[in-house]
Coordinates of C-alpha atoms and ligand atoms in Angstrom, one line a residue:
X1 CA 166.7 113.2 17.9
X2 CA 169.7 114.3 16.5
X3 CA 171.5 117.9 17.8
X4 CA 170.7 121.0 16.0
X5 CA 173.7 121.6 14.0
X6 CA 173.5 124.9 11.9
X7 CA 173.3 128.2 13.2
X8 CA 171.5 131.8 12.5
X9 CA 172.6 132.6 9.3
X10 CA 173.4 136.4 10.8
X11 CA 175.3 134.6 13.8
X12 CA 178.7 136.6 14.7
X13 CA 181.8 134.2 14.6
X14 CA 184.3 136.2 16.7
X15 CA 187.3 136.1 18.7
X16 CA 188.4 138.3 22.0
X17 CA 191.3 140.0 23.0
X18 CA 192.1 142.8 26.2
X19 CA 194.3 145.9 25.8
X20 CA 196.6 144.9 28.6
X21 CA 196.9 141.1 27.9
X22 CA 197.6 141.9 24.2
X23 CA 199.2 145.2 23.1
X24 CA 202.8 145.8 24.8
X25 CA 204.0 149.5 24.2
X26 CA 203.1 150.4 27.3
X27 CA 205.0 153.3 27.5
X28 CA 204.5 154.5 24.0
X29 CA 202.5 157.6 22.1
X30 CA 201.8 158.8 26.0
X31 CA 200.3 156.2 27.7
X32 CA 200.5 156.3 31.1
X33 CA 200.5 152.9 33.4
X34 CA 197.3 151.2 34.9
X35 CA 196.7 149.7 37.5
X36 CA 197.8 146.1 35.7
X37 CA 201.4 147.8 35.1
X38 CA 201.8 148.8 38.6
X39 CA 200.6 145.3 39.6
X40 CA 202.4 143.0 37.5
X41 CA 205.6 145.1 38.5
X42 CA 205.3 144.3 42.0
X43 CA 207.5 141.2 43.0
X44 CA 205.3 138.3 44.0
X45 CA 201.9 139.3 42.0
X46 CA 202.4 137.3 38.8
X47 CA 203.6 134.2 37.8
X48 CA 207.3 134.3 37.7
X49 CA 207.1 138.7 37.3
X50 CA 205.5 138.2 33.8
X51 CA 204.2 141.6 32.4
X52 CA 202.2 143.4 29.9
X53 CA 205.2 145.5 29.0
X54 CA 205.2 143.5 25.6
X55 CA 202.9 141.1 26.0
X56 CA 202.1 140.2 22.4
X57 CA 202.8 143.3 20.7
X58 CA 199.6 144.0 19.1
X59 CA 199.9 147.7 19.4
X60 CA 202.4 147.3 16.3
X61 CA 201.4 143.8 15.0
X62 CA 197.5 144.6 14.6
X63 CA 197.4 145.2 11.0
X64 CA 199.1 140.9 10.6
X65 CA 197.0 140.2 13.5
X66 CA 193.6 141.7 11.3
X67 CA 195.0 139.6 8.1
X68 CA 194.9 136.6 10.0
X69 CA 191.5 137.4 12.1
X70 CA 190.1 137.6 8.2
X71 CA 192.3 134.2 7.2
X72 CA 190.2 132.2 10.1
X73 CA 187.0 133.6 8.7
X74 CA 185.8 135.2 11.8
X75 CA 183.0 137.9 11.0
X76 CA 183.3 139.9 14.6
X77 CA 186.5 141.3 17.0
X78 CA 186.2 142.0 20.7
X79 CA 188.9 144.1 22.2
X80 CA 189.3 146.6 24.6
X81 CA 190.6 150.7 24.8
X82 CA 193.7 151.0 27.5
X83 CA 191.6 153.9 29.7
X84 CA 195.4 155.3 29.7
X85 CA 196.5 155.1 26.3
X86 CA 193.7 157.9 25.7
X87 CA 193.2 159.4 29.0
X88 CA 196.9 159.3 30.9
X89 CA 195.5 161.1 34.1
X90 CA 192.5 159.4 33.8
X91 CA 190.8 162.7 33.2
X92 CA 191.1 165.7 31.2
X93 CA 191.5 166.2 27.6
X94 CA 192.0 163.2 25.4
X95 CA 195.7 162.1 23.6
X96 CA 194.8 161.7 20.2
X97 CA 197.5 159.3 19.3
X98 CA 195.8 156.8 21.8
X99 CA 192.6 157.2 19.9
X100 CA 194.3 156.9 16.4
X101 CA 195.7 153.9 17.0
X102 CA 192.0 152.6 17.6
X103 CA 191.1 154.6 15.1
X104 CA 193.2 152.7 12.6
X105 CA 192.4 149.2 14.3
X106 CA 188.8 149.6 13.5
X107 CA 188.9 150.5 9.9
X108 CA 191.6 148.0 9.4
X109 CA 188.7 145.7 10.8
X110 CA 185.8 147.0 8.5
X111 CA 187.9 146.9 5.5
X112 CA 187.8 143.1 5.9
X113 CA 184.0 142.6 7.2
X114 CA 185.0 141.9 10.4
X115 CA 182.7 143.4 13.2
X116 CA 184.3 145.1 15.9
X117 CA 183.1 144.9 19.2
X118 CA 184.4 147.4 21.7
X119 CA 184.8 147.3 25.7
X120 CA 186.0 150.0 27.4
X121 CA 186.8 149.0 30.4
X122 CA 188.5 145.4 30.5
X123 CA 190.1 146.3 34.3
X124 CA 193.3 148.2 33.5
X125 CA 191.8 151.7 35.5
X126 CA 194.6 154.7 34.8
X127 CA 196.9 154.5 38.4
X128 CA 196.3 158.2 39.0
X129 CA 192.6 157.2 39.4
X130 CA 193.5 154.4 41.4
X131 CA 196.0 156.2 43.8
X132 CA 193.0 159.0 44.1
X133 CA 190.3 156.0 45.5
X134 CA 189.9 153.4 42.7
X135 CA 186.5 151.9 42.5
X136 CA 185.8 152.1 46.1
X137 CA 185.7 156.2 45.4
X138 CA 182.4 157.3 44.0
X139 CA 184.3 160.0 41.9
X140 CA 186.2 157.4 39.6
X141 CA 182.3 156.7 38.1
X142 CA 182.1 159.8 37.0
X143 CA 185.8 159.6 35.2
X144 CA 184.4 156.6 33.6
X145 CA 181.7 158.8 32.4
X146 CA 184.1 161.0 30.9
X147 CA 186.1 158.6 29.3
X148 CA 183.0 156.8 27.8
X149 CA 181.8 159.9 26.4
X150 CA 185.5 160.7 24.8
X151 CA 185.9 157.3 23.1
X152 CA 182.0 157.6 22.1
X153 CA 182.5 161.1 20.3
X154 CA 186.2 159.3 18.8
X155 CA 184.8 156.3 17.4
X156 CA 181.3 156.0 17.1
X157 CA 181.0 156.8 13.6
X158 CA 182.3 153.1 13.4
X159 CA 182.1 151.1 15.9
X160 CA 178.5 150.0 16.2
X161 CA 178.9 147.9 19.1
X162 CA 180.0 148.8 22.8
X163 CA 180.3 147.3 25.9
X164 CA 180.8 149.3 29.1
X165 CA 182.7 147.2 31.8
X166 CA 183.7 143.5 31.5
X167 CA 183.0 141.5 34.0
X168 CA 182.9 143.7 36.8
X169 CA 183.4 140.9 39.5
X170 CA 187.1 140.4 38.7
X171 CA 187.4 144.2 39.4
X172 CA 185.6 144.6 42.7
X173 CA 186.1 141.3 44.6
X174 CA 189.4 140.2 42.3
X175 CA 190.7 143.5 42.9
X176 CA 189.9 144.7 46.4
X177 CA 188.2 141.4 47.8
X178 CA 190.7 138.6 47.3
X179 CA 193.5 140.7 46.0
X180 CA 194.7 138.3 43.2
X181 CA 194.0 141.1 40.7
X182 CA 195.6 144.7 40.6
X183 CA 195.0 146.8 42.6
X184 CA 195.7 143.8 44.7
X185 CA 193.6 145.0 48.3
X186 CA 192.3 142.9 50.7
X187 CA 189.2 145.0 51.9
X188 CA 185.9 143.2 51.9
X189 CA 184.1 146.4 52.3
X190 CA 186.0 148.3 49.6
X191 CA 185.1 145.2 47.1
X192 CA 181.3 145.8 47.8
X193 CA 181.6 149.9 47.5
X194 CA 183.5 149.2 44.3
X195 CA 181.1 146.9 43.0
X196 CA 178.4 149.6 43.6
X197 CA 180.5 152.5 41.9
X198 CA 181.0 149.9 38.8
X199 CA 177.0 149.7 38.8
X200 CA 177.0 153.1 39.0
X201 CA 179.9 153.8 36.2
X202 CA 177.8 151.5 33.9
X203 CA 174.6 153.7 34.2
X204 CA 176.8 156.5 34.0
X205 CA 179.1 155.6 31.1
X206 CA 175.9 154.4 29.3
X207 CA 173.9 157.7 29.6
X208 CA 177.3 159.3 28.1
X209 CA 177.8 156.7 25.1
X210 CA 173.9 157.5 24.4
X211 CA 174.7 161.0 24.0
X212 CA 177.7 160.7 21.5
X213 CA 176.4 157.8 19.5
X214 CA 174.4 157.6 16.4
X215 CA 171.0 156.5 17.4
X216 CA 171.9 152.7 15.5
X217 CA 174.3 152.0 18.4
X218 CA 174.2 149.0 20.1
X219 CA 175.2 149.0 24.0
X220 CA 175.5 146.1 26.4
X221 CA 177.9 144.9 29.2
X222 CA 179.9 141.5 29.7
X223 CA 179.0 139.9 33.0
X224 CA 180.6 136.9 34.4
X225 CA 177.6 135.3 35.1
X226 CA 178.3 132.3 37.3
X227 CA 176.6 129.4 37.6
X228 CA 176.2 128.2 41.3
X229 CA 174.7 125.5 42.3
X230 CA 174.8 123.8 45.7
X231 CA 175.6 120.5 46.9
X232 CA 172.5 119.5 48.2
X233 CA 169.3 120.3 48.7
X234 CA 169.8 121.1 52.6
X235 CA 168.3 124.4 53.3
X236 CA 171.6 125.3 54.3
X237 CA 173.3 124.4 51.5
X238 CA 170.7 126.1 49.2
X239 CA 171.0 129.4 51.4
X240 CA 175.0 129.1 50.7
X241 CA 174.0 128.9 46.6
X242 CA 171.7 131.9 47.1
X243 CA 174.5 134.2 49.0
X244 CA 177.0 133.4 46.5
X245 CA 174.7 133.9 43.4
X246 CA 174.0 137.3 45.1
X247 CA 177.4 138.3 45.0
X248 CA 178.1 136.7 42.0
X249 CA 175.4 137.7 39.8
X250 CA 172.5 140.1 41.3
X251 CA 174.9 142.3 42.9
X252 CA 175.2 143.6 38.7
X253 CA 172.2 142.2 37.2
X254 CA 170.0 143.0 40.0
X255 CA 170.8 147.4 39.1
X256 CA 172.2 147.2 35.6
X257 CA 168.9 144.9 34.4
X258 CA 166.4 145.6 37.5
X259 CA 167.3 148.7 39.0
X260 CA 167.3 147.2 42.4
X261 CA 169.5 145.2 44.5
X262 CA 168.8 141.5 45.1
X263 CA 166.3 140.7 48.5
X264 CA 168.8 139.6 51.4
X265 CA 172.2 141.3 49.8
X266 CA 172.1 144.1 52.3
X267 CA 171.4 142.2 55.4
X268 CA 173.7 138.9 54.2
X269 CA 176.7 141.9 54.2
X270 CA 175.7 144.2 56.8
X271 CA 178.6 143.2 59.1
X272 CA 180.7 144.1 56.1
X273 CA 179.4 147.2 54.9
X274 CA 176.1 149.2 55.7
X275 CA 176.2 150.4 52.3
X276 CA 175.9 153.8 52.8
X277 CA 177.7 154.1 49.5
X278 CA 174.4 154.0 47.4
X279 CA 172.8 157.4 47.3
X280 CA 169.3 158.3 46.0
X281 CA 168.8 158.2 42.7
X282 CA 171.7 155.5 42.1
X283 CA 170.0 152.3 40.9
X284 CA 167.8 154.6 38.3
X285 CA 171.3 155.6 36.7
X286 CA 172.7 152.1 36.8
X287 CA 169.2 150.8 35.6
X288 CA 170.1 152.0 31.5
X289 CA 168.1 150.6 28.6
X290 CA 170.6 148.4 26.8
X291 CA 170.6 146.7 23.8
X292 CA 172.3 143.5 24.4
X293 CA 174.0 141.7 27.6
X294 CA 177.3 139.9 27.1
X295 CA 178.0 136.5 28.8
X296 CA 181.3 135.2 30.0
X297 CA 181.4 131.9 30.6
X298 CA 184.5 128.8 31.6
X299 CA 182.8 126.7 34.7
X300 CA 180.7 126.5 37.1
X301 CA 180.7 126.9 40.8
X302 CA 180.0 124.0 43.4
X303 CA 179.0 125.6 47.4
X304 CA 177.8 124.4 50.3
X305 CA 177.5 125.9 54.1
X306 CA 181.0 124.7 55.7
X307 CA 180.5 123.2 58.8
X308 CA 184.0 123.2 59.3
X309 CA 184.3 127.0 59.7
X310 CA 186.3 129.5 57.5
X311 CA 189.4 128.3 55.4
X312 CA 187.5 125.4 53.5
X313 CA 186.5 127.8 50.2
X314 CA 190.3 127.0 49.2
X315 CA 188.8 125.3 46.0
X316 CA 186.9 128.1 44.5
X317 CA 189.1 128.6 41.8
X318 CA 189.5 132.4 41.7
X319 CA 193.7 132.1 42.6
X320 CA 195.6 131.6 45.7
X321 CA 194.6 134.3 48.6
X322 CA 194.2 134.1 51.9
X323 CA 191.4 136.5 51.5
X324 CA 188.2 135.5 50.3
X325 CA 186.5 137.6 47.1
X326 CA 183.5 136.6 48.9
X327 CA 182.6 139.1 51.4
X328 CA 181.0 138.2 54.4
X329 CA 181.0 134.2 53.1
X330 CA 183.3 133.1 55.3
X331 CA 180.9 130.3 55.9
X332 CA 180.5 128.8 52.7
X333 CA 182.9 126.5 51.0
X334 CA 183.4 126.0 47.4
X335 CA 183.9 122.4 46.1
X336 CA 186.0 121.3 42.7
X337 CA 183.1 119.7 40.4
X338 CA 183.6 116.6 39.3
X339 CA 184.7 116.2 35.5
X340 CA 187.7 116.7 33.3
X341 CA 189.4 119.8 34.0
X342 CA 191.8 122.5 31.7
X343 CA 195.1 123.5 32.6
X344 CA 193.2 126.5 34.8
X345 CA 192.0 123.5 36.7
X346 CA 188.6 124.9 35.7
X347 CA 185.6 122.0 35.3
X348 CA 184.4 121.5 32.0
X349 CA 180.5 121.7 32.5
X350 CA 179.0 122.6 28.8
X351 CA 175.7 122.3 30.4
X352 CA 176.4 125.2 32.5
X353 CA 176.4 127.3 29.6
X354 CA 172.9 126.4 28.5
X355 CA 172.0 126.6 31.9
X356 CA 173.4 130.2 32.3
X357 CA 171.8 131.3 28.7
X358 CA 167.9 129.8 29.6
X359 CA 168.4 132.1 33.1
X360 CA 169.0 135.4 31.1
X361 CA 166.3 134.6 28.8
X362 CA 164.1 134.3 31.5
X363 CA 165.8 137.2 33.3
X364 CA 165.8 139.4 30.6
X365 CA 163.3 138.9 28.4
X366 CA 164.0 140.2 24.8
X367 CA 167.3 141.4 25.4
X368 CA 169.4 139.6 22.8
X369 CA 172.2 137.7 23.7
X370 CA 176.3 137.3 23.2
X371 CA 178.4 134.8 24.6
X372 CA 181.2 137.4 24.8
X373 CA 183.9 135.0 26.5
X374 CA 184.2 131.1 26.3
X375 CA 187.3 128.8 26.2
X376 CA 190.0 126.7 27.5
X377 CA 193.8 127.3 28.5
X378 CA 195.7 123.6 28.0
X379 CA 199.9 123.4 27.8
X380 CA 199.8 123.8 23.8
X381 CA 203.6 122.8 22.4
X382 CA 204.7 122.9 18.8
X383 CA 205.4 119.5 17.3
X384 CA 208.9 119.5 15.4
X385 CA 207.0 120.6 12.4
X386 CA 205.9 123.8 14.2
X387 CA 202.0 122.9 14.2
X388 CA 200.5 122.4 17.3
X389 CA 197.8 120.5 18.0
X390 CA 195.1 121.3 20.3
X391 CA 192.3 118.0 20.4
X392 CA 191.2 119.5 23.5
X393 CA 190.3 122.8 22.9
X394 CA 188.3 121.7 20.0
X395 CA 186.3 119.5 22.0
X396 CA 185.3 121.9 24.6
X397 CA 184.4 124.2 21.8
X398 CA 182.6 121.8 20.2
X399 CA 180.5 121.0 23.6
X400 CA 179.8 124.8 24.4
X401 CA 178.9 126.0 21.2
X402 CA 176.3 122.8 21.1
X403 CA 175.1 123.8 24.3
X404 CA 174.6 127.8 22.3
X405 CA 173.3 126.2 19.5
X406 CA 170.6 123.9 22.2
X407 CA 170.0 127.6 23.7
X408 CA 168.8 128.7 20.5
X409 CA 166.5 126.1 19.8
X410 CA 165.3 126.3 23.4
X411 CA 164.1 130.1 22.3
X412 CA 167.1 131.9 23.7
X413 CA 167.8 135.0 21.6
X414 CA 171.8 134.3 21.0
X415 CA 173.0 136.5 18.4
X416 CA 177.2 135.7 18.4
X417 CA 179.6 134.1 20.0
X418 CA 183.2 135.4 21.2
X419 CA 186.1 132.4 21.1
X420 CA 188.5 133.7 24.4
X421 CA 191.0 134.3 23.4
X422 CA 192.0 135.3 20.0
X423 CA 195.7 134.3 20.4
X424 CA 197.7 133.3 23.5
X425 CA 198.2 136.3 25.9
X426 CA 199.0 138.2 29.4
X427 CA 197.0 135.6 31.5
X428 CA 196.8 138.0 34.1
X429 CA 198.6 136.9 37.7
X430 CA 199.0 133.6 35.6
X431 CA 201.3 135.2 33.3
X432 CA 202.1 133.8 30.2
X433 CA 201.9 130.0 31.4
X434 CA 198.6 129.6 30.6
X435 CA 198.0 130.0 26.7
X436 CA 193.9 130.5 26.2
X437 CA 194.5 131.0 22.1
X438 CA 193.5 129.6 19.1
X439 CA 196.4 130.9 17.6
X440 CA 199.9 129.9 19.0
X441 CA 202.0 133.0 20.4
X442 CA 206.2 132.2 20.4
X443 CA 207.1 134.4 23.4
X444 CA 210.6 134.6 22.0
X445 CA 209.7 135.7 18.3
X446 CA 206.0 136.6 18.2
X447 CA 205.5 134.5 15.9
X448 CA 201.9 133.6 15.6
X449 CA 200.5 130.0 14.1
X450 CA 196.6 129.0 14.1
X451 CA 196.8 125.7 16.7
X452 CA 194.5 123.5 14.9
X453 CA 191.4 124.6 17.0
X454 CA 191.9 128.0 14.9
X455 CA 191.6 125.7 11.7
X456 CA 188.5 124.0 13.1
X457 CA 187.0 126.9 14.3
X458 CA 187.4 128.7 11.0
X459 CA 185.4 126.1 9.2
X460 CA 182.3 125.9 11.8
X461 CA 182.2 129.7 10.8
X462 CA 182.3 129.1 7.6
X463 CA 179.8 127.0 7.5
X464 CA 177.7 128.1 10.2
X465 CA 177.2 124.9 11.2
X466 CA 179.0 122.2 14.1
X467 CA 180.2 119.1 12.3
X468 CA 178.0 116.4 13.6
X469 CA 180.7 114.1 14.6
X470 CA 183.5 115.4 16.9
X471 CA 186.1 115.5 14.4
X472 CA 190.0 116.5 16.1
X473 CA 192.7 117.7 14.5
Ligands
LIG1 C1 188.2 136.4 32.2 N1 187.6 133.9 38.1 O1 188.9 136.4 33.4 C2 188.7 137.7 31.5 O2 187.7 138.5 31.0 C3 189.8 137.5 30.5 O3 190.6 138.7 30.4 C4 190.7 136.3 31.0 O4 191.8 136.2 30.2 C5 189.8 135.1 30.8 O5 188.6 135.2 31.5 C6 190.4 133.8 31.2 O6 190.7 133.8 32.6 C7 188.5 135.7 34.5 O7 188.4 133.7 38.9 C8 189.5 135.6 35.5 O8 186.4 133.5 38.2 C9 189.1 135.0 36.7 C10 187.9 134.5 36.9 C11 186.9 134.6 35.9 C12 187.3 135.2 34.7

């Protein structure tokens, strides 16, 4: 039988984008710096000391940047708000030029039909919060809170759609765990107490959007859902795929969509952590109504138990550390999966993204969907002409939006899909080296050109449908 091809005639077509990998003007209209500035400053975080501090200048090319969103057809926008750019201290009062410039970003967005979609929190945390606890201090929740509420009140008369935290992993066991991401700790036990406080700052942040949004308001949160599997099906092995999945998935899910946290967690970390963190009354706050859940999704992950003792989970992708952003794992090891890989070395595994949609449909029942993150970083180059050609990237979004499109006929609930990334950016402690766009960035003259993946891309929106034949460049 031949693939379903054409999608939900209401299906969003989007692109996203993060304040920090995109904006520059860091030090303009009164922002103050994030954790990411203080990060990517410090010698020996990021590939070759790249910084935001200009990244792609969005903050003063967004209006070009809108025109050409509109030129590749998209119907929907992800971005982010820089916490800082409207909250410098991270609390208080709000600086109204921060908000205007969102302000002005959104109805440039409208006035073409284009949907924004907007995340709050895309892990650039104000560095006055940070140096007062970060995530592993129970107060920064409550900041979150605050903010939320502020850039509800700002912006909800149009923005429809909101999305709390994205991809809280990255911040807790990125951040504090394995240290590859700001604020660059190595504390297993402040990873897990931030990952609670991030539960909590959902619940939180979402009982404060409700309050200052129209009722029509949609609110979700973009998880990076992994899909582990294990090498075998040796008990041991299995037990590995269950501990990892834990801290990997249920460690969110488990509060934000069950209020509870998964059977085992506690006792799998207790020589980390005796959680004394979560007080009464917590997992009812981070257990919100929401309206939708964003998925993020690039490859899956590949465990076993390691016989051969720590040091073995080298492969698991997540950046060069000596710590793990597993805590308490130290007996598991990750393996590469076999397949083609993209410049990030990451597996290309379109079946995991089906596999990872049918879970949450199961998991969540009636909660619509949104694959809020999906794509490829390869070496793009210009040709002499000044096109560049991207065959690759158009393949794997070819295979992953087949594997949405099988979803849907499978009786998942997807409603949109989000293209990572709108244009090449920040790659975070990758720096500019690895170039996730559609759209080619020249790091020399911002100049921005649609690779041809941009080109394909606009005409599967278009049409709403995939071509049937894989047909490159
Ligand atoms: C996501 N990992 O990051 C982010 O949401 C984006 O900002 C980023 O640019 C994109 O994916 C590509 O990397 C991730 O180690 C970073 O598992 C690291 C991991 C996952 C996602």
């Amino acid at each position: 039988m031949p693939e379903p091809i054409t999608f939900p005639a209401d299906f969003l077509w989007g692109a996203a984008t993060s304040a920090y990998q995109i904006e520059g003007a860091v030090r303009e209209d009164g922002r103050t710096p994030s954790i990411w500035d203080t990060f990517s400053h410090t010698p020996g975080r990021t590939a070759g000391g790249d910084t935001g501090d200009v990244a792609v200048e969005h903050y003063h090319r967004y209006r070009d940047d809108v025109a050409l969103m509109a030129e590749l057809g998209l119907n929907a926008y992800r971005f982010s708000v820089s916490w800082s750019r409207v909250q410098p201290t991270g609390r208080g009062p709000a600086v109204q030029r921060g908000l205007d410039f969102y302000r002005r970003l959104v109805d440039e967005l409208l006035a073409r039909d284009i949907k924004p979609a907007l995340t709050l929190y895309h892990w650039d945390l104000p560095q006055e919060l940070e140096d007062a606890g970060g995530w592993p201090a129970r107060e920064t929740a409550y900041r979150f809170a605050e903010y939320a509420g502020i850039v509800g009140e700002a912006l909800g008369d149009r923005v429809s759609s909101w999305i709390t935290l994205n991809e809280p992993w990255c911040s807790a066991f990125l951040g504090y765990g394995s240290g590859v991401h700001a604020p660059g700790r190595t504390d297993p036990a402040a990873a897990l107490h931030a990952a609670h406080h991030l539960n909590l700052a959902h619940g939180l942040g979402t009982q404060a959007l409700r309050a200052a949004l129209p009722a029509r308001a949609q609110i979700a949160v973009s998880l990076n859902s992994a899909v582990v599997r294990a090498v075998s099906d040796d008990p041991r092995d299995q037990d590995a795929r269950r501990r990892i999945d834990h801290l990997a998935n249920g460690v969110f899910h488990g509060p934000m969509l069950h209020g509870a946290y998964p059977d085992g967690l506690f006792t799998d970390t207790a020589r980390v952590t005796d959680w004394s963190c979560v007080r009464e009354g917590d997992l009812a706050v981070a257990h919100q109504p929401l309206d939708a859940l964003g998925l993020n999704y690039y490859t899956p992950s590949l465990v076993s138990a390691a016989p051969e003792g720590p040091g073995s989970r080298r492969a698991d992708g997540h950046g060069a550390s000596d710590h793990s952003p597993w805590p308490g794992s130290d007996d598991v090891a990750f393996h590469q999966t076999p397949g083609e890989r993209t410049e990030m070395g990451w597996t290309i595994d379109p079946g995991g993204l089906h596999e990872l949609i049918m879970r949450y449909t199961r998991e969540a029942p009636g909660l619509p969907l949104y694959i809020t993150e999906n794509g490829a970083a390869y070496d793009d180059k210009p040709d002499p002409e000044g096109r560049v050609h991207d065959p690759e990237r158009i393949a794997y979004l070819h295979k992953h939006l087949a594997a949405v499109r099988r979803a849907i006929a499978d009786g998942a609930d997807v409603r949109g899909y989000y293209l990572w990334s709108l244009m090449d950016n920040f790659e975070w402690s990758y720096g500019y080296g690895k170039r996730f766009g559609a759209v080619y960035v020249d790091y020399d003259t911002q100049v921005r050109t649609p690779k041809s993946s941009a080109h394909w891309y606009a005409a599967v929106a278009g049409a709403g449908e995939l071509p049937s034949e894989l047909v490159m460049d």
